[in-house]
Amino acid sequence: MALSAQQLPRWFNSVKLGSFINATQITKRFPRPGKTWLYSFCAQPQMSSDNYLLQRGFKTYRTSSLWNSSQPTNSSWQENNSAQSTLLPSVNEPSEKTQHIPSFDPELSVEELDDLPPLSPLEPISEQEAIQIVADPPLPPDTFTLRDYVDHSETLQKLVLLGVDLSNIEKHPEAANLLLRLDFEKDIKKILLFLKDLGLEDNQLGPFLSKNYAIFSEDLENLKTRVAYLQSKNFSKADIAQMVRNAPFLLSFSVERLDNRLGFFQKELELSVKKTRDLVVRLPRLLTGSLEPVKENMKVYRLELGFKHNEIQHMVTRIPKMLTANKRKLTETFDYVHNVMSIPHHIIVKFPQVFNTRLFKVKERHLFLTYLGRAQYDPQKPNYISLDKLVSIPDKIFCEEIAKASVQDYEKFLKTL
Amino acid sequence: MGSASLAQLHGLFAVYKPPGLKWLHLRDTVELQLLKGLNAGKPRAPKQRVRFLLGPREGSEEKELTLTATSVPTLTTHPLVCGPAFTSLKIGVGHRLDVQASGVLVLGVGRGRRLLTDMYNAHLTKNYTVRGILGKATDNFCEDGRLVEKTTYDHVTREKLDRILAVIQGSHQKALVKYSNLDLKSQEAYEMAVRGVIRPMHKSPVLVTGIRCVHFAPPEFVLELQCMHETQQQLRSLVHEVGLELKTTAVCSQVRRTRDGFFTLDDALLRTQWDLHSIQQAIQAAAPRVAAELEKNLRPELDGQQLPGSGQPWDSKGLSSSLAPESRPGH
């Protein structure tokens, strides 16, 4: 006797839960190495038939007693599994799949029900029913890459279209899990709209989210509080948008942390409030990065390189990157500029860009000028060459205007170094 | 397209290593620049996948469903999902240069790495320009080392220096012949000795095939030398020994390689030229010369004897081209 498609759902749902709970019991007793989430119930035939025989007699008792505890066991098992595995255990199934009847194993499910006759797979069914059987290969239950899920998950597709770099996010399994579980309409959209209100353009959302994907786990209220705090400190809306763009993790910092950082920079540099604000807007990385290198660099400038406090203030307002520069490179550059090129402190203060350039560039250009006899860095004397012209202009213009030689001569000279 | 450029990226090319840069950092920088260039090319065409979709059959009155195979675009090959197309390149380094030395450094990409081994087995000579300063001795033979001794050098003249360099060249010449494992009584060995192209084709200690002074302005002097199986520190110790022979002391201020086998300074790429396009051009320009020279040097030897190499000492260069007829058939 063939079961029609309409009859199946009525008993199938109860069977589904019953067999699922059995699976829970079995996996608890026989811990399996595979951390598989049972997508289809084809995994069941692997279990020994003995267990089913054992449980069939007590089946009704078990289902009724475990009905109340089914939900907690279900969720705890899920949590256990997700805690164990560092990979992606769950799939955000697209809606169309759940409407189809999942593939069932007729022998197994019907074995449990004594009243209905067994349904054989050799029973003829109509063409239309056959077409409606969905037998797509199942999605892998855990994997190391988001490539396997991107075609089936609307959230991931929309993120890729926005420009988010999934290949970096999949290297962090917790973040990837989070993205898979979120729903675009409910969770992600709220945050995207918030970011747009902040002033980020559409094409900037992608790079922002690629860096700070953890923003989806933040509470929207917290984010709004932080923006309100920044506005209370008289940062304009455009300033805040620029800061968030350049330092995506800014909004993940709590209000008191931001407060501490701003306070630190104000105390350390002893600049006016407006200048501190400009500094932070130019280099918002100062607020999100570690403070130890900044403290070290301030000591280096003062004690090792011998700059006075007002000189440091001037240099830092011109080139904020100096605060986070590498200490070794700073000292090497200063050593060359001050001792080999014999440039005194007050001229270096006027051109702090020299701390922002690569040392080899300064060396090569200086040696070329010395070879030509044009290495004159004293403003009092004629043919003076200022440091910013030495470092900040491209090779072609440097050769033609400053060194008054051709680029080929410069290249030939470089090959003699 | 990225893969077409990658197909052309096989072969040898030379870069100019600046002083103060480790050879490994240079190799990594070149790799990064090449990857940047390859990934900046046109991305691959997006793939499609076939899905069987349920839909009403055309041309039927009832609502009959049928499966139709449609090709839908897939995001699995999108660069934001897969990552950049090229993540690593295989680049090998030829004869290495230490941190303070500078000069021609041969690199091999892809299939060119095999040619690096061939170049090594060809045992070609290399040209160096070594700059020395009289009057000081340090512990590591360089200018920045700990000072050990200071001496006067007024007694040093050009003739004395030349005499000492000739003695050095002579002693190394003897070693050349000894390590080349040649039967000196044979005709081929005699002809090769006449041309001055005897050199060992297997591992040997450092051999200087030619050395001369090109500039002498006390306390500075500049030597040009040809050598094989050397390290740059051995060349610096050579400068120290020259100072000792002159009854004074000397330190080495610069070691610069001007030729490595058949790659000269003209072939070497500067730091500004370390990008995909220039390197591809350099590989293509050097390819015919590399093939010809390696073939000449690695042809099977007859009776275990040597073949003429391209690294001939310059004092016999004029002689060899005019005097030595091509007596060996087919070479």
PDB file of N, CA and C in Angstrom, chain A residues 96 100 128 131-132 136 145-148 150-152 156-157 160-161 163-167 170 358 360 364 395 411-412 414-417, chain B residues 16 18-19 49 51 54 63-67 73-76 78-84 102 254 256 265-268 270-273:
ATOM      1  N   GLU A  96      13.658  28.001   0.741  1.00  0.00           N
ATOM      2  CA  GLU A  96      12.998  27.099  -0.209  1.00  0.00           C
ATOM      3  C   GLU A  96      13.213  25.648   0.171  1.00  0.00           C
ATOM      4  N   HIS A 100      10.450  21.718   1.023  1.00  0.00           N
ATOM      5  CA  HIS A 100      10.425  20.408   0.402  1.00  0.00           C
ATOM      6  C   HIS A 100      10.447  19.331   1.458  1.00  0.00           C
ATOM      7  N   GLN A 128       5.391  13.457 -11.302  1.00  0.00           N
ATOM      8  CA  GLN A 128       5.400  14.736 -10.595  1.00  0.00           C
ATOM      9  C   GLN A 128       5.989  14.578  -9.199  1.00  0.00           C
ATOM     10  N   ILE A 131       9.721  14.185  -9.449  1.00  0.00           N
ATOM     11  CA  ILE A 131      10.447  15.437  -9.700  1.00  0.00           C
ATOM     12  C   ILE A 131      10.604  16.219  -8.420  1.00  0.00           C
ATOM     13  N   GLN A 132       9.591  16.115  -7.554  1.00  0.00           N
ATOM     14  CA  GLN A 132       9.633  16.959  -6.367  1.00  0.00           C
ATOM     15  C   GLN A 132      10.558  16.433  -5.281  1.00  0.00           C
ATOM     16  N   ASP A 136      19.546  17.112  -3.645  1.00  0.00           N
ATOM     17  CA  ASP A 136      20.802  17.857  -3.816  1.00  0.00           C
ATOM     18  C   ASP A 136      21.851  17.300  -2.864  1.00  0.00           C
ATOM     19  N   THR A 145      36.112  26.775   4.992  1.00  0.00           N
ATOM     20  CA  THR A 145      35.977  27.941   4.126  1.00  0.00           C
ATOM     21  C   THR A 145      34.511  28.294   3.940  1.00  0.00           C
ATOM     22  N   LEU A 146      34.270  29.568   3.698  1.00  0.00           N
ATOM     23  CA  LEU A 146      32.892  30.003   3.491  1.00  0.00           C
ATOM     24  C   LEU A 146      32.441  29.788   2.055  1.00  0.00           C
ATOM     25  N   ARG A 147      33.358  29.332   1.215  1.00  0.00           N
ATOM     26  CA  ARG A 147      33.006  29.113  -0.187  1.00  0.00           C
ATOM     27  C   ARG A 147      31.866  28.118  -0.329  1.00  0.00           C
ATOM     28  N   ASP A 148      31.836  27.127   0.587  1.00  0.00           N
ATOM     29  CA  ASP A 148      30.822  26.075   0.463  1.00  0.00           C
ATOM     30  C   ASP A 148      29.428  26.588   0.756  1.00  0.00           C
ATOM     31  N   VAL A 150      28.449  29.983   0.463  1.00  0.00           N
ATOM     32  CA  VAL A 150      28.099  31.310  -0.045  1.00  0.00           C
ATOM     33  C   VAL A 150      26.938  31.263  -1.042  1.00  0.00           C
ATOM     34  N   ASP A 151      26.810  30.151  -1.780  1.00  0.00           N
ATOM     35  CA  ASP A 151      25.715  30.114  -2.754  1.00  0.00           C
ATOM     36  C   ASP A 151      24.380  29.837  -2.107  1.00  0.00           C
ATOM     37  N   HIS A 152      24.402  29.370  -0.874  1.00  0.00           N
ATOM     38  CA  HIS A 152      23.128  28.997  -0.235  1.00  0.00           C
ATOM     39  C   HIS A 152      22.713  29.992   0.832  1.00  0.00           C
ATOM     40  N   LEU A 156      25.496  35.914   3.204  1.00  0.00           N
ATOM     41  CA  LEU A 156      26.852  35.957   2.660  1.00  0.00           C
ATOM     42  C   LEU A 156      26.865  36.587   1.276  1.00  0.00           C
ATOM     43  N   GLN A 157      25.823  36.287   0.484  1.00  0.00           N
ATOM     44  CA  GLN A 157      25.813  36.856  -0.869  1.00  0.00           C
ATOM     45  C   GLN A 157      25.721  38.371  -0.806  1.00  0.00           C
ATOM     46  N   VAL A 160      29.033  39.849   0.170  1.00  0.00           N
ATOM     47  CA  VAL A 160      30.024  39.865  -0.909  1.00  0.00           C
ATOM     48  C   VAL A 160      29.710  40.988  -1.874  1.00  0.00           C
ATOM     49  N   LEU A 161      28.438  41.203  -2.161  1.00  0.00           N
ATOM     50  CA  LEU A 161      28.079  42.280  -3.081  1.00  0.00           C
ATOM     51  C   LEU A 161      28.405  43.641  -2.487  1.00  0.00           C
ATOM     52  N   GLY A 163      31.008  44.135  -0.750  1.00  0.00           N
ATOM     53  CA  GLY A 163      32.448  44.304  -0.866  1.00  0.00           C
ATOM     54  C   GLY A 163      33.219  43.802   0.345  1.00  0.00           C
ATOM     55  N   VAL A 164      32.580  42.989   1.170  1.00  0.00           N
ATOM     56  CA  VAL A 164      33.266  42.482   2.351  1.00  0.00           C
ATOM     57  C   VAL A 164      34.176  41.333   1.936  1.00  0.00           C
ATOM     58  N   ASP A 165      35.391  41.321   2.484  1.00  0.00           N
ATOM     59  CA  ASP A 165      36.367  40.313   2.099  1.00  0.00           C
ATOM     60  C   ASP A 165      36.174  39.066   2.958  1.00  0.00           C
ATOM     61  N   LEU A 166      35.435  38.069   2.423  1.00  0.00           N
ATOM     62  CA  LEU A 166      35.146  36.876   3.224  1.00  0.00           C
ATOM     63  C   LEU A 166      36.370  35.994   3.397  1.00  0.00           C
ATOM     64  N   SER A 167      37.324  36.100   2.471  1.00  0.00           N
ATOM     65  CA  SER A 167      38.465  35.193   2.565  1.00  0.00           C
ATOM     66  C   SER A 167      39.295  35.481   3.801  1.00  0.00           C
ATOM     67  N   GLU A 170      37.004  34.197   7.036  1.00  0.00           N
ATOM     68  CA  GLU A 170      36.895  32.756   7.288  1.00  0.00           C
ATOM     69  C   GLU A 170      38.100  32.224   8.038  1.00  0.00           C
ATOM     70  N   ARG A 358      61.736  56.345   4.137  1.00  0.00           N
ATOM     71  CA  ARG A 358      62.629  55.216   4.309  1.00  0.00           C
ATOM     72  C   ARG A 358      64.060  55.724   4.363  1.00  0.00           C
ATOM     73  N   PHE A 360      66.803  54.350   3.304  1.00  0.00           N
ATOM     74  CA  PHE A 360      67.642  54.151   2.117  1.00  0.00           C
ATOM     75  C   PHE A 360      67.462  55.294   1.120  1.00  0.00           C
ATOM     76  N   GLU A 364      70.563  57.398  -0.198  1.00  0.00           N
ATOM     77  CA  GLU A 364      70.940  57.408  -1.615  1.00  0.00           C
ATOM     78  C   GLU A 364      70.984  58.834  -2.145  1.00  0.00           C
ATOM     79  N   ASP A 395      61.544  60.847  -7.707  1.00  0.00           N
ATOM     80  CA  ASP A 395      62.917  60.762  -8.232  1.00  0.00           C
ATOM     81  C   ASP A 395      63.162  61.684  -9.408  1.00  0.00           C
ATOM     82  N   GLU A 411      70.778  56.660 -11.741  1.00  0.00           N
ATOM     83  CA  GLU A 411      70.752  55.199 -11.713  1.00  0.00           C
ATOM     84  C   GLU A 411      72.157  54.628 -11.805  1.00  0.00           C
ATOM     85  N   LYS A 412      72.975  55.261 -12.651  1.00  0.00           N
ATOM     86  CA  LYS A 412      74.372  54.776 -12.750  1.00  0.00           C
ATOM     87  C   LYS A 412      75.079  54.946 -11.417  1.00  0.00           C
ATOM     88  N   LEU A 414      73.667  54.947  -8.475  1.00  0.00           N
ATOM     89  CA  LEU A 414      73.153  53.966  -7.513  1.00  0.00           C
ATOM     90  C   LEU A 414      73.839  52.630  -7.687  1.00  0.00           C
ATOM     91  N   LYS A 415      74.253  52.322  -8.921  1.00  0.00           N
ATOM     92  CA  LYS A 415      74.908  51.038  -9.135  1.00  0.00           C
ATOM     93  C   LYS A 415      76.365  51.048  -8.703  1.00  0.00           C
ATOM     94  N   THR A 416      76.847  52.202  -8.255  1.00  0.00           N
ATOM     95  CA  THR A 416      78.216  52.212  -7.745  1.00  0.00           C
ATOM     96  C   THR A 416      78.250  52.181  -6.224  1.00  0.00           C
ATOM     97  N   LEU A 417      77.073  52.202  -5.585  1.00  0.00           N
ATOM     98  CA  LEU A 417      77.052  52.237  -4.122  1.00  0.00           C
ATOM     99  C   LEU A 417      77.407  50.884  -3.528  1.00  0.00           C
TER     100      LEU A 417
ATOM    101  N   TYR B  16      70.167  44.485  -8.614  1.00  0.00           N
ATOM    102  CA  TYR B  16      71.287  45.116  -7.935  1.00  0.00           C
ATOM    103  C   TYR B  16      70.941  45.173  -6.462  1.00  0.00           C
ATOM    104  N   PRO B  18      71.306  46.543  -2.950  1.00  0.00           N
ATOM    105  CA  PRO B  18      71.965  47.693  -2.321  1.00  0.00           C
ATOM    106  C   PRO B  18      72.622  47.261  -1.011  1.00  0.00           C
ATOM    107  N   PRO B  19      73.621  48.000  -0.537  1.00  0.00           N
ATOM    108  CA  PRO B  19      74.242  47.617   0.730  1.00  0.00           C
ATOM    109  C   PRO B  19      73.263  47.838   1.875  1.00  0.00           C
ATOM    110  N   ARG B  49      27.302  27.690 -12.284  1.00  0.00           N
ATOM    111  CA  ARG B  49      26.999  26.318 -11.911  1.00  0.00           C
ATOM    112  C   ARG B  49      25.634  25.955 -12.456  1.00  0.00           C
ATOM    113  N   ARG B  51      22.050  24.305 -12.158  1.00  0.00           N
ATOM    114  CA  ARG B  51      21.043  23.928 -11.169  1.00  0.00           C
ATOM    115  C   ARG B  51      19.814  23.431 -11.905  1.00  0.00           C
ATOM    116  N   LEU B  54      12.794  23.651 -10.601  1.00  0.00           N
ATOM    117  CA  LEU B  54      11.431  23.162 -10.802  1.00  0.00           C
ATOM    118  C   LEU B  54      10.613  24.296 -11.374  1.00  0.00           C
ATOM    119  N   LYS B  63      -0.983  22.259 -14.858  1.00  0.00           N
ATOM    120  CA  LYS B  63       0.190  22.792 -14.164  1.00  0.00           C
ATOM    121  C   LYS B  63       1.160  21.640 -13.923  1.00  0.00           C
ATOM    122  N   GLU B  64       1.876  21.269 -14.971  1.00  0.00           N
ATOM    123  CA  GLU B  64       2.843  20.192 -14.835  1.00  0.00           C
ATOM    124  C   GLU B  64       4.188  20.793 -14.492  1.00  0.00           C
ATOM    125  N   LEU B  65       4.855  20.139 -13.575  1.00  0.00           N
ATOM    126  CA  LEU B  65       6.176  20.648 -13.188  1.00  0.00           C
ATOM    127  C   LEU B  65       7.240  19.850 -13.918  1.00  0.00           C
ATOM    128  N   THR B  66       8.311  20.498 -14.226  1.00  0.00           N
ATOM    129  CA  THR B  66       9.434  19.804 -14.861  1.00  0.00           C
ATOM    130  C   THR B  66      10.741  20.436 -14.392  1.00  0.00           C
ATOM    131  N   LEU B  67      11.785  19.656 -14.510  1.00  0.00           N
ATOM    132  CA  LEU B  67      13.095  20.179 -14.099  1.00  0.00           C
ATOM    133  C   LEU B  67      13.809  20.721 -15.322  1.00  0.00           C
ATOM    134  N   PRO B  73      24.941  32.019 -12.189  1.00  0.00           N
ATOM    135  CA  PRO B  73      26.265  32.447 -11.729  1.00  0.00           C
ATOM    136  C   PRO B  73      26.459  32.062 -10.265  1.00  0.00           C
ATOM    137  N   THR B  74      27.698  31.758  -9.951  1.00  0.00           N
ATOM    138  CA  THR B  74      28.015  31.355  -8.598  1.00  0.00           C
ATOM    139  C   THR B  74      29.071  32.283  -8.026  1.00  0.00           C
ATOM    140  N   LEU B  75      29.041  32.453  -6.722  1.00  0.00           N
ATOM    141  CA  LEU B  75      30.003  33.361  -6.102  1.00  0.00           C
ATOM    142  C   LEU B  75      31.223  32.633  -5.566  1.00  0.00           C
ATOM    143  N   THR B  76      31.290  31.305  -5.796  1.00  0.00           N
ATOM    144  CA  THR B  76      32.394  30.573  -5.165  1.00  0.00           C
ATOM    145  C   THR B  76      33.758  30.939  -5.735  1.00  0.00           C
ATOM    146  N   HIS B  78      34.455  34.092  -6.733  1.00  0.00           N
ATOM    147  CA  HIS B  78      34.643  35.539  -6.594  1.00  0.00           C
ATOM    148  C   HIS B  78      35.906  35.805  -5.783  1.00  0.00           C
ATOM    149  N   PRO B  79      36.720  36.795  -6.189  1.00  0.00           N
ATOM    150  CA  PRO B  79      37.973  37.010  -5.441  1.00  0.00           C
ATOM    151  C   PRO B  79      37.764  37.371  -3.987  1.00  0.00           C
ATOM    152  N   LEU B  80      36.616  37.999  -3.639  1.00  0.00           N
ATOM    153  CA  LEU B  80      36.393  38.320  -2.235  1.00  0.00           C
ATOM    154  C   LEU B  80      36.070  37.084  -1.415  1.00  0.00           C
ATOM    155  N   VAL B  81      35.686  35.998  -2.084  1.00  0.00           N
ATOM    156  CA  VAL B  81      35.357  34.774  -1.345  1.00  0.00           C
ATOM    157  C   VAL B  81      36.557  33.835  -1.312  1.00  0.00           C
ATOM    158  N   CYS B  82      37.277  33.762  -2.451  1.00  0.00           N
ATOM    159  CA  CYS B  82      38.412  32.844  -2.516  1.00  0.00           C
ATOM    160  C   CYS B  82      39.689  33.470  -2.025  1.00  0.00           C
ATOM    161  N   GLY B  83      39.776  34.780  -2.049  1.00  0.00           N
ATOM    162  CA  GLY B  83      41.068  35.412  -1.781  1.00  0.00           C
ATOM    163  C   GLY B  83      41.773  35.715  -3.092  1.00  0.00           C
ATOM    164  N   PRO B  84      42.946  36.349  -3.023  1.00  0.00           N
ATOM    165  CA  PRO B  84      43.651  36.699  -4.265  1.00  0.00           C
ATOM    166  C   PRO B  84      44.076  35.452  -5.038  1.00  0.00           C
ATOM    167  N   SER B 102      77.286  44.700  -1.899  1.00  0.00           N
ATOM    168  CA  SER B 102      76.265  45.131  -2.848  1.00  0.00           C
ATOM    169  C   SER B 102      76.619  44.546  -4.201  1.00  0.00           C
ATOM    170  N   GLN B 254      84.187  48.683   1.056  1.00  0.00           N
ATOM    171  CA  GLN B 254      83.101  48.356   0.142  1.00  0.00           C
ATOM    172  C   GLN B 254      83.451  47.116  -0.656  1.00  0.00           C
ATOM    173  N   ARG B 256      81.752  45.151  -3.886  1.00  0.00           N
ATOM    174  CA  ARG B 256      80.654  45.308  -4.843  1.00  0.00           C
ATOM    175  C   ARG B 256      80.884  44.323  -5.973  1.00  0.00           C
ATOM    176  N   LEU B 265      76.489  44.530 -14.688  1.00  0.00           N
ATOM    177  CA  LEU B 265      75.773  45.635 -14.039  1.00  0.00           C
ATOM    178  C   LEU B 265      74.657  46.174 -14.908  1.00  0.00           C
ATOM    179  N   ASP B 266      74.821  46.096 -16.224  1.00  0.00           N
ATOM    180  CA  ASP B 266      73.784  46.633 -17.104  1.00  0.00           C
ATOM    181  C   ASP B 266      72.499  45.833 -17.002  1.00  0.00           C
ATOM    182  N   ASP B 267      72.628  44.517 -16.702  1.00  0.00           N
ATOM    183  CA  ASP B 267      71.423  43.693 -16.625  1.00  0.00           C
ATOM    184  C   ASP B 267      70.727  43.821 -15.289  1.00  0.00           C
ATOM    185  N   ALA B 268      71.450  44.368 -14.298  1.00  0.00           N
ATOM    186  CA  ALA B 268      70.893  44.358 -12.939  1.00  0.00           C
ATOM    187  C   ALA B 268      69.783  45.398 -12.817  1.00  0.00           C
ATOM    188  N   LEU B 270      67.434  47.950 -10.650  1.00  0.00           N
ATOM    189  CA  LEU B 270      67.477  48.744  -9.427  1.00  0.00           C
ATOM    190  C   LEU B 270      66.180  48.591  -8.653  1.00  0.00           C
ATOM    191  N   ARG B 271      66.186  49.084  -7.420  1.00  0.00           N
ATOM    192  CA  ARG B 271      65.020  48.934  -6.532  1.00  0.00           C
ATOM    193  C   ARG B 271      63.747  49.476  -7.161  1.00  0.00           C
ATOM    194  N   THR B 272      63.851  50.579  -7.907  1.00  0.00           N
ATOM    195  CA  THR B 272      62.655  51.173  -8.513  1.00  0.00           C
ATOM    196  C   THR B 272      62.114  50.309  -9.649  1.00  0.00           C
ATOM    197  N   GLN B 273      62.922  49.328 -10.107  1.00  0.00           N
ATOM    198  CA  GLN B 273      62.485  48.512 -11.237  1.00  0.00           C
ATOM    199  C   GLN B 273      62.046  47.126 -10.792  1.00  0.00           C
TER     200      GLN B 273
END
